[in-house]
Every structure is written in C-alpha cells, then in structure tokens.
Coordinates of C-alpha atoms in Angstrom, one line a residue:
Chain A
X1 CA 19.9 306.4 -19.0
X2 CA 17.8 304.5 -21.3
X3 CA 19.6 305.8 -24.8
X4 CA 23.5 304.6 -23.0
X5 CA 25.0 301.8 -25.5
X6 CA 23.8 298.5 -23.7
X7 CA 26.7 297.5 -21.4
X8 CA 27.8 294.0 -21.5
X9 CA 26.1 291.8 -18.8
X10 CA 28.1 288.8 -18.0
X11 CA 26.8 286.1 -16.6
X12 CA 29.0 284.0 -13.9
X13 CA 29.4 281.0 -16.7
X14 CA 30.6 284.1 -19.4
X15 CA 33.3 285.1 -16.3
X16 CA 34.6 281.3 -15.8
X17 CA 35.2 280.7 -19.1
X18 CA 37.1 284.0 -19.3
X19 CA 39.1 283.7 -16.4
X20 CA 39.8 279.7 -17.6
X21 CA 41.2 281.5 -20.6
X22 CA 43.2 284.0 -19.0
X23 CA 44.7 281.3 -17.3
X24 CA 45.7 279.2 -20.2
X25 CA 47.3 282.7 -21.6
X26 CA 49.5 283.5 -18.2
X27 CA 50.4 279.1 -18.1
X28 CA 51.7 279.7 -22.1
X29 CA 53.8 282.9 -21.5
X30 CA 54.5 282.7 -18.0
X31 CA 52.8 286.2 -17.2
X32 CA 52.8 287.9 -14.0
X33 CA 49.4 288.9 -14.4
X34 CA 47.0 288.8 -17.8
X35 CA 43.3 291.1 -17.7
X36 CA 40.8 292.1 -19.5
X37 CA 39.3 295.4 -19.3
X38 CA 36.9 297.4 -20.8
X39 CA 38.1 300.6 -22.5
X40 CA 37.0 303.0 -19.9
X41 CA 39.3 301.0 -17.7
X42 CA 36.6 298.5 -15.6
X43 CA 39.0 295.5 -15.2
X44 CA 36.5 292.6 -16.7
X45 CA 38.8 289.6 -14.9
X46 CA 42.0 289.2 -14.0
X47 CA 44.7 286.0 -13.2
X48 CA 47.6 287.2 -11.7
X49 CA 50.5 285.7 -9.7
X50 CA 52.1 286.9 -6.4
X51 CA 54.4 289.5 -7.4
X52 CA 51.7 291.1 -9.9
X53 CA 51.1 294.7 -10.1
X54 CA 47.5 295.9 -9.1
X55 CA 45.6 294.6 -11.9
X56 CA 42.6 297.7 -11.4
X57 CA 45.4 300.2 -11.4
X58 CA 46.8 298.8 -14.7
X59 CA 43.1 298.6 -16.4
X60 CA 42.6 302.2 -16.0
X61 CA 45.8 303.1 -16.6
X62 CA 45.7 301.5 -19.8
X63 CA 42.6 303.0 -20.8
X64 CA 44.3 305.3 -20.9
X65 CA 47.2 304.6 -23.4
X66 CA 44.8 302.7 -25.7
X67 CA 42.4 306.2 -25.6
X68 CA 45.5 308.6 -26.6
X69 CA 46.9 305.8 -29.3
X70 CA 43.5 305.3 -31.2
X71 CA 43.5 309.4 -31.4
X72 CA 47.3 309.1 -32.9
X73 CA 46.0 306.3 -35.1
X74 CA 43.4 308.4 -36.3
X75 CA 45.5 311.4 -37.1
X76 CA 48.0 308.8 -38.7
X77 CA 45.0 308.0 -40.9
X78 CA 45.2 304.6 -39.4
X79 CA 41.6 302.9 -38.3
X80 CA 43.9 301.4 -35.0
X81 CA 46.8 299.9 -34.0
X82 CA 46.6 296.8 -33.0
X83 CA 48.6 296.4 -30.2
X84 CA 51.0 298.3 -27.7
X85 CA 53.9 297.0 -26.3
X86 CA 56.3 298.8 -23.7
X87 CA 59.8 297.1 -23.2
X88 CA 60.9 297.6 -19.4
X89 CA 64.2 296.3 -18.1
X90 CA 62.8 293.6 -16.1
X91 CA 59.0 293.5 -17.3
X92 CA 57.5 294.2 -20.6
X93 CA 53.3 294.9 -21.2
X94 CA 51.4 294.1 -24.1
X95 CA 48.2 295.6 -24.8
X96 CA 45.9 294.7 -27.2
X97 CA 42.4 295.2 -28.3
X98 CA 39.7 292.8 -28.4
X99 CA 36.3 293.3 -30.5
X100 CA 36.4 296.6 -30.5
X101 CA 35.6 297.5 -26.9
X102 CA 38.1 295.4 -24.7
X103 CA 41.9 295.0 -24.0
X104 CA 43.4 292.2 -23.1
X105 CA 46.5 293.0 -21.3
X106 CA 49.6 291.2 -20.4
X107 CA 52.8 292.1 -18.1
X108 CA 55.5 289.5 -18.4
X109 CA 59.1 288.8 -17.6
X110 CA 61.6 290.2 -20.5
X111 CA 62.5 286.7 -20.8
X112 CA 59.6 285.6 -22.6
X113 CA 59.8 285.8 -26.6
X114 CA 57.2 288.8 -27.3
X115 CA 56.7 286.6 -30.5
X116 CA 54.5 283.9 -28.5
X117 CA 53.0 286.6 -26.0
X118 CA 51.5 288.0 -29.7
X119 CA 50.8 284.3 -30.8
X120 CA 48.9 283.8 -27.6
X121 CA 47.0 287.1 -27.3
X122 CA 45.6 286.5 -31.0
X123 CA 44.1 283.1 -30.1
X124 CA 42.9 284.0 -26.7
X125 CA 41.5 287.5 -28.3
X126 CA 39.6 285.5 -30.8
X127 CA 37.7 283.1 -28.1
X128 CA 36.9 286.5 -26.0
X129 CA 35.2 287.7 -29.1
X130 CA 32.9 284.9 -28.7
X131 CA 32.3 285.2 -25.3
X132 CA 32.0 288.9 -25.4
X133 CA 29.2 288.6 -28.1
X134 CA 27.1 286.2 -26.2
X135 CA 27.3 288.3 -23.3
X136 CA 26.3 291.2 -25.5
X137 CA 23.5 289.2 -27.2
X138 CA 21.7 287.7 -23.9
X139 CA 19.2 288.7 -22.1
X140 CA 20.3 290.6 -18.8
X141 CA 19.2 289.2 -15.1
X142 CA 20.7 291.7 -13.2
X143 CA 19.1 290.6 -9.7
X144 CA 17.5 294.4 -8.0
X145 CA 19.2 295.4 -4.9
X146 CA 17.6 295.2 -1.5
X147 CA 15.8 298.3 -0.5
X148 CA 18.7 298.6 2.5
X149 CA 21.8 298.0 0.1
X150 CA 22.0 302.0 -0.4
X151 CA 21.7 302.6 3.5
X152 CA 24.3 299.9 4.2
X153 CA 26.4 301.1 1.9
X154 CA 26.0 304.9 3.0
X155 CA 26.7 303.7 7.1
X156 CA 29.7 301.7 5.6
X157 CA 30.9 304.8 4.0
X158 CA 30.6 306.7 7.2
X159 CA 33.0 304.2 9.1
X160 CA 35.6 304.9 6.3
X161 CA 36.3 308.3 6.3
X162 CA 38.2 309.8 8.8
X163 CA 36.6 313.0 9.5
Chain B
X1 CA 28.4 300.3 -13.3
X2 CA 29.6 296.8 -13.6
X3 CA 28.6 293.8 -11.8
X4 CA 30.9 291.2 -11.2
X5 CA 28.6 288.2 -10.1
X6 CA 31.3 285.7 -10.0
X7 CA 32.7 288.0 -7.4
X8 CA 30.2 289.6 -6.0
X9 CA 31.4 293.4 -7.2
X10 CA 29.8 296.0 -7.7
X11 CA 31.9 298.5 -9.7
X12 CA 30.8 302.3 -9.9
X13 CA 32.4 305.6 -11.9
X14 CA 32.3 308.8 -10.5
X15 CA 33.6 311.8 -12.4
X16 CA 34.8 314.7 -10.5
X17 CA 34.6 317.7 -13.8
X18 CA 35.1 321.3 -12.9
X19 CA 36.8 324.5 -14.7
X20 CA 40.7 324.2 -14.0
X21 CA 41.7 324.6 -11.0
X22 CA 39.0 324.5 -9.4
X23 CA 40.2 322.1 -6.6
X24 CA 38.9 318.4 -8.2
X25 CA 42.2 317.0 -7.5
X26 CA 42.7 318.7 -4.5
X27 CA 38.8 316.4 -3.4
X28 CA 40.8 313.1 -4.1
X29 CA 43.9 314.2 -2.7
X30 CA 41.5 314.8 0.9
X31 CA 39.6 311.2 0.3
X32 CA 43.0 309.4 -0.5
X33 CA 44.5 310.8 2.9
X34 CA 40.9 310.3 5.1
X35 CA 39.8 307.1 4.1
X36 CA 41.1 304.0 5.9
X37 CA 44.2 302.6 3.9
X38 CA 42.7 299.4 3.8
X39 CA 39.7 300.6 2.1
X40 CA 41.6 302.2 -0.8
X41 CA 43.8 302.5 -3.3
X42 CA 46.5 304.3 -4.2
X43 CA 45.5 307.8 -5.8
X44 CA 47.2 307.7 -9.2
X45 CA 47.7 311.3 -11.3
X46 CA 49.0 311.9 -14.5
X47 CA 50.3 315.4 -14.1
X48 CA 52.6 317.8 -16.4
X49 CA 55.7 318.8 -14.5
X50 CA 53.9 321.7 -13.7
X51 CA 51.9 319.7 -11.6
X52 CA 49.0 320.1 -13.4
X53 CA 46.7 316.9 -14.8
X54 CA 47.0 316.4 -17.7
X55 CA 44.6 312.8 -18.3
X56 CA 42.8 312.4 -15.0
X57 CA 43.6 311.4 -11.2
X58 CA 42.0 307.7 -10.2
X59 CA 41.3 306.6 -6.8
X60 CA 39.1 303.4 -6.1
X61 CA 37.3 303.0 -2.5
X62 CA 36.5 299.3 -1.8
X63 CA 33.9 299.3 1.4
X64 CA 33.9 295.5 1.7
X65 CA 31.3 293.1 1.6
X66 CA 28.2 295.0 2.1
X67 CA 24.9 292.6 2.1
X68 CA 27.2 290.3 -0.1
X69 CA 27.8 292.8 -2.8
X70 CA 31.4 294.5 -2.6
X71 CA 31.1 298.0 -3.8
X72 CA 33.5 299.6 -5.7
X73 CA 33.6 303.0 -6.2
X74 CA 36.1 304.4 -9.3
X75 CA 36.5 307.8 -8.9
X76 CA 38.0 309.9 -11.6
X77 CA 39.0 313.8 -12.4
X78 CA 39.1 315.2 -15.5
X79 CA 41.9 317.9 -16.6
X80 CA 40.5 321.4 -16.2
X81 CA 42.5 323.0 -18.5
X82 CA 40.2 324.4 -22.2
X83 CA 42.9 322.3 -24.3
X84 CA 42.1 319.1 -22.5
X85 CA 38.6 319.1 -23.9
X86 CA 38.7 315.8 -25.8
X87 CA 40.4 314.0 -22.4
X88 CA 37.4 315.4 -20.7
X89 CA 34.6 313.7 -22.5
X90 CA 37.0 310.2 -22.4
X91 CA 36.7 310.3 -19.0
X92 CA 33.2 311.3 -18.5
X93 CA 32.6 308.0 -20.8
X94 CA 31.0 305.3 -18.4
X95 CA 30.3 307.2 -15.5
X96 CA 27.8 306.5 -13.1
X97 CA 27.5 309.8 -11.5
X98 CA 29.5 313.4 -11.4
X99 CA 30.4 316.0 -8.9
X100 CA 30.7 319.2 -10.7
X101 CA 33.3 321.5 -8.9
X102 CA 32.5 324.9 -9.1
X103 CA 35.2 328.0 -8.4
X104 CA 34.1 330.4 -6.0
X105 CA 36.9 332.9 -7.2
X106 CA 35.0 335.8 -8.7
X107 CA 37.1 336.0 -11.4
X108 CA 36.1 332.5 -12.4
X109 CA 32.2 332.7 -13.2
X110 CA 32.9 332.5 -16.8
X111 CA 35.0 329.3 -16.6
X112 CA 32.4 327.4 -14.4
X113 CA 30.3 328.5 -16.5
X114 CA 31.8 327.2 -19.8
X115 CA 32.7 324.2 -18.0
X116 CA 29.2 323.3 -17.0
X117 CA 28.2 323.7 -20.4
X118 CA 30.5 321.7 -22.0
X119 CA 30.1 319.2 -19.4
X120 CA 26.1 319.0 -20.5
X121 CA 27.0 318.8 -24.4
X122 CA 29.7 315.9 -23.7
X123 CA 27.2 313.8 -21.4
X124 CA 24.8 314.5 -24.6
X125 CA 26.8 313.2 -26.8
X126 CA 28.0 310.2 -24.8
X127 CA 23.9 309.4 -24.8
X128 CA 22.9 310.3 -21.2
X129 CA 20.1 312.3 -20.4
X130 CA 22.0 315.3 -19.0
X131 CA 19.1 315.6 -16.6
X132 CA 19.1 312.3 -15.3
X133 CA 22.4 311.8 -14.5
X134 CA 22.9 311.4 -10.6
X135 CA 24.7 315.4 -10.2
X136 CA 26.1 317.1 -7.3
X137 CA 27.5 320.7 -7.2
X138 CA 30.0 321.8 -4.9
X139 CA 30.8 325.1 -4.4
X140 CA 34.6 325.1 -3.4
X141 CA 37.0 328.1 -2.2
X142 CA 34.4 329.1 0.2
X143 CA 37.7 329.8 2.5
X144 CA 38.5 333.3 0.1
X145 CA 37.4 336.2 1.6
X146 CA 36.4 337.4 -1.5
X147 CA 33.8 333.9 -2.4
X148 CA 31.4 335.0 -4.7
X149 CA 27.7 334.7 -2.7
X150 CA 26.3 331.5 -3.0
X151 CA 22.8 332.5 -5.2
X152 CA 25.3 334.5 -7.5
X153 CA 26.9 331.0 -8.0
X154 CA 23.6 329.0 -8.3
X155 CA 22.6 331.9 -10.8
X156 CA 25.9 331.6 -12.9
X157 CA 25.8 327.8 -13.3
X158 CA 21.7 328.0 -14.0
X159 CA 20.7 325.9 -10.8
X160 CA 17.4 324.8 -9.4
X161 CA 16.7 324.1 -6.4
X162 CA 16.6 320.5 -7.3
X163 CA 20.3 320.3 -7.7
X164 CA 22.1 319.1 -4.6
X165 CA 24.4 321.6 -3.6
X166 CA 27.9 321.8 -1.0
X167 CA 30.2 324.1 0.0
X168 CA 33.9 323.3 0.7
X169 CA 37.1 324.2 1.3
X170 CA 38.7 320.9 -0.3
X171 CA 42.0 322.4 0.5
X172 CA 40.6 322.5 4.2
X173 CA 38.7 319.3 3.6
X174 CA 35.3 320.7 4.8
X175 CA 32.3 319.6 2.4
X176 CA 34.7 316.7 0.7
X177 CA 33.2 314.3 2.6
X178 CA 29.6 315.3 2.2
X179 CA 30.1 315.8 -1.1
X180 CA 31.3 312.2 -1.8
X181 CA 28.3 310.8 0.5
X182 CA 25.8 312.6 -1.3
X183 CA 26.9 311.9 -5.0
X184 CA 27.3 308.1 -3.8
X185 CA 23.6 308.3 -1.9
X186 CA 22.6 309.5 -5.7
X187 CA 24.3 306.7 -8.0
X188 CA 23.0 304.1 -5.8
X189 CA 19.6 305.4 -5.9
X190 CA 19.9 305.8 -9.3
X191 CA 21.6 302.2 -10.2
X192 CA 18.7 300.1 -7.6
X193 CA 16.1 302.2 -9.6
X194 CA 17.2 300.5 -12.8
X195 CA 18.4 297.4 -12.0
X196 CA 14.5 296.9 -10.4
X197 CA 13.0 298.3 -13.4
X198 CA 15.2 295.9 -15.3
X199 CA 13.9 293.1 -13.0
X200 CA 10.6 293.9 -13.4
X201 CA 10.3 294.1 -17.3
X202 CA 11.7 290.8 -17.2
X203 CA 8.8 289.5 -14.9

C-alpha cells in the first residue's frame, strides 16, 4: 500500500520519552490513567494506575468522539475544537488533540481542578509534538518478521477459538 | 499496523464492511463468545435503541507472546445502514485487512452490490490500492432456504477466482472462524511482505 500516508514509526527511545511524559502528566493531576492514541484509535502509550479503565477500550472509543466532533466543527464552520471534556459524577475525561493526528487523553477524579488538567495537557501536548515529528521525520527500521511468525501466529489462533 | 517495540506489540485493524444487515456484528458477537476470555476483550457496540450500530462494534484478540512479538488484532464493523456512509470510510481508515460480508438474501443483491462498491471508492480515497488490500468474502445466510447460489453471488459482487471466499451461517457460527483465520493468514502475509521489503531497501 505504497500511496498510504507514512505511519509514524517510533522508535523505543521516541516511546520512553512519551511514556516519561505521560507520567509527569498523571503525577501533576493525579489521573487515573493518561494515553495517547492515534485518531483511528491505536493507543500509542499509556500510564495508568490500578483502578484505570482499559486504556485500548478508551483509545478507540475516543476515536470515536473526536471523529463525530471534528464533523460538528466543521458544519459549525469551525477548523476544530480543541478539546472535549465530559463531567461524570466521580470521574471526568479530557480529550484533546495533539498535532493534528493524536489525542492525548486523561480520566481523572472530579476532585482535580479541570483548570490544571488543561494547563498540563497544553505543555505535555507541546513536547509530543516534538517527539511526534521526529518519529515522523526518521528513517523507519522496522525489523522483518521471521518466515514462521505467520504460522505461529495462525496455530496460536487455532488454540483460541473454541470451535 | 502498529509496532510497539518497547512492548513488543504488534497491533493490527481488521474491518468487517457489508450491506446492513448482513450479519457483521452478528461475526464478532460469535468470536467474542468462542475465544478464550483471557485472550480478549470485551466486544464494545455503539448501537441505536433499535439495536442497530450506529459507529462500529470493536473487539481486540490478544494471542500472547508469539516468537516475542504480541499480536494484536483490532477488529472493527462498520454500520450497514446507506446514511452511515461517512462512519463507514472513518472506520475503514487504518485498516490492515477487511472481511466483506455479503447477504445471501435474494432480495439483497443490489445492496451487496452497492456496498462493495462503495467499499472500493472509500479504500480509493483513503490511498490504498483497492486490489492490494488483504480481502476476504464471506457469503453469510447460507442457513435460508431460499440462499441465492453461490456463482450468482460471486457474479453479483464481480469476483475472481482470486478472491478468497467462505460461506457461513454467523448466526450458527459456521464459516466465522474460517473467515477470521483466513483474513488474518492474509494481513500477516501482507504486513511480513513489507516490513522485509522495508528492510531490504534499507540494506
């Protein structure tokens, strides 16, 4: 699929440095659980504490939201929004976008002032940019699969499905 | 696809598209309840009251480590119904491979039909080469006494004999599971085929 938009190849450095970042972000605010996710819903990372909700669940259901907002936006004759929040009795989430083609998202107690989960989301958002364009800018090294991996995979498959 | 190196995931999107009603949901519903808990999620809808989706139904299978790659299979339905259309194409976005699920209702020719169509213009205009992408066709409903024949299908939906082709009765969960195996056998083909090309122009 040679004419696909170039997907973002992170190298193990490019995921530390996120992940150190999404930890500073859940430390400031006191998260349960902060990711980032592409817009189609592939969670990138993820910190999250022991009472989090399943962080891949929440990526695609986000994708989600942000999809049917940016249509609203358009209609609106807005370019985007740029953020979501939902208010919950107990837990609040924040989503926002990041360069274009992320989301950061945060769930986090009601306690916590929504004014310093914004606050934090900016400054994080701004050093995922970075990261997110050097990813985009390197060269790939994608390391090819064993000739078995499919085979593996396929027997795997077979042991999983209750026929 | 998205590798995950610092985790060792490998993270894959299959899109099950099909005319409405054609039984897509009714394909994860059967994985959801035959695959061992522990190997995957739960299988999240966003339905109308009516029961009918209205965004797309998500279930992930996680295998386990397999040759120390974890592969992780996202699979997705899209809404079936015409006023869905632009839901459709946001779902297709990113995928890795697609089951096309085709109605054997006689009365539903036209829609697979359109749907196959639309499904070809949308993968166009994502910027996949519709004849590349790793595609599997299953012929569902075979149960109804009153299936169209299978050529008559194959005719309808303009099929080669190069397309991989299944029959099933989701609701009866025969052909799910060969279905899944076969669309999987196809993206992994398809993703070790260019991450060694991608190895190999880098020398």
């Amino acid at each position: 699929m040679p004419s696909l938009p170039r997907e973002i190849n992170f190298s193990i450095q490019h995921l530390e440095r996120i992940v150190a970042h999404l930890k500073q972000m859940r430390l400031e605010t006191n998260a349960y659980c902060v990711l980032l996710a592409d817009q189609n819903g592939q969670l990138i990372e993820s910190v999250a504490g022991e009472n989090a909700p399943n962080t891949d669940e929440i990526s695609v259901l986000a994708a989600g939201e942000l999809a049917a907002t940016r249509e609203i936006a358009r209609l609106l004759g807005e370019a985007r929004f740029q953020f979501l929040l939902h208010e919950g009795e107990r837990k609040n989430i924040y989503l926002s976008d990041v360069s274009g083609e992320m989301m950061l998202i945060t769930v986090f107690n009601r306690k916590a002032p929504i004014g310093l989960v914004r606050l934090w989301t900016r400054n994080i958002s701004k050093q995922l940019d970075h990261i997110i364009l050097e990813a985009r800018t390197e060269e790939q090294d994608n390391q090819a699969l064993d000739d078995t991996f499919s085979q593996l995979v396929l027997d795997r498959l077979d042991r999983s499905f209750w026929q | 696809m998205f590798i995950n190196r610092r985790k060792k995931e490998l993270n894959l999107k299959i899109v099950y598209y099909g005319p409405a009603l054609s039984g897509k949901t009714t394909n994860l519903q059967r994985i959801h309840a035959q695959t061992r808990p522990n190997l995957r999620g739960e299988l999240i809808s966003l339905k109308t009251r009516e029961d009918r989706t209205v965004f797309f139904d998500y279930l992930m299978l996680e295998l386990g480590a397999v040759a120390g790659l974890r592969p992780r299979f996202n699979l997705y339905t899209v809404p079936g119904q015409v006023y869905y259309a632009s839901s459709r194409k946001l779902v297709l976005r990113g995928a890795d491979g697609v089951v096309f699920v085709a109605d054997s209702h006689p009365q539903r020719m036209k829609a697979n039909r359109e749907a196959m169509m639309d499904m070809q213009k949308y993968l166009q205009e994502l910027g996949y080469n519709p004849a590349t992408v790793p595609l599997v066709v299953q012929f569902n409903k075979r149960d109804l006494t009153t299936a169209m024949p299978i050529p008559a299908l194959r005719s309808t939906l303009q099929l080669n004999g190069q397309h991989l082709c299944f029959e099933a009765s989701a609701i009866q969960g025969q052909g799910v599971f060969d279905t899944l195996r076969a669309i999987i056998k196809k993206v992994m083909v398809q993703v070790q085929g260019n991450l060694q090309a991608s190895a190999a122009s880098r020398g």
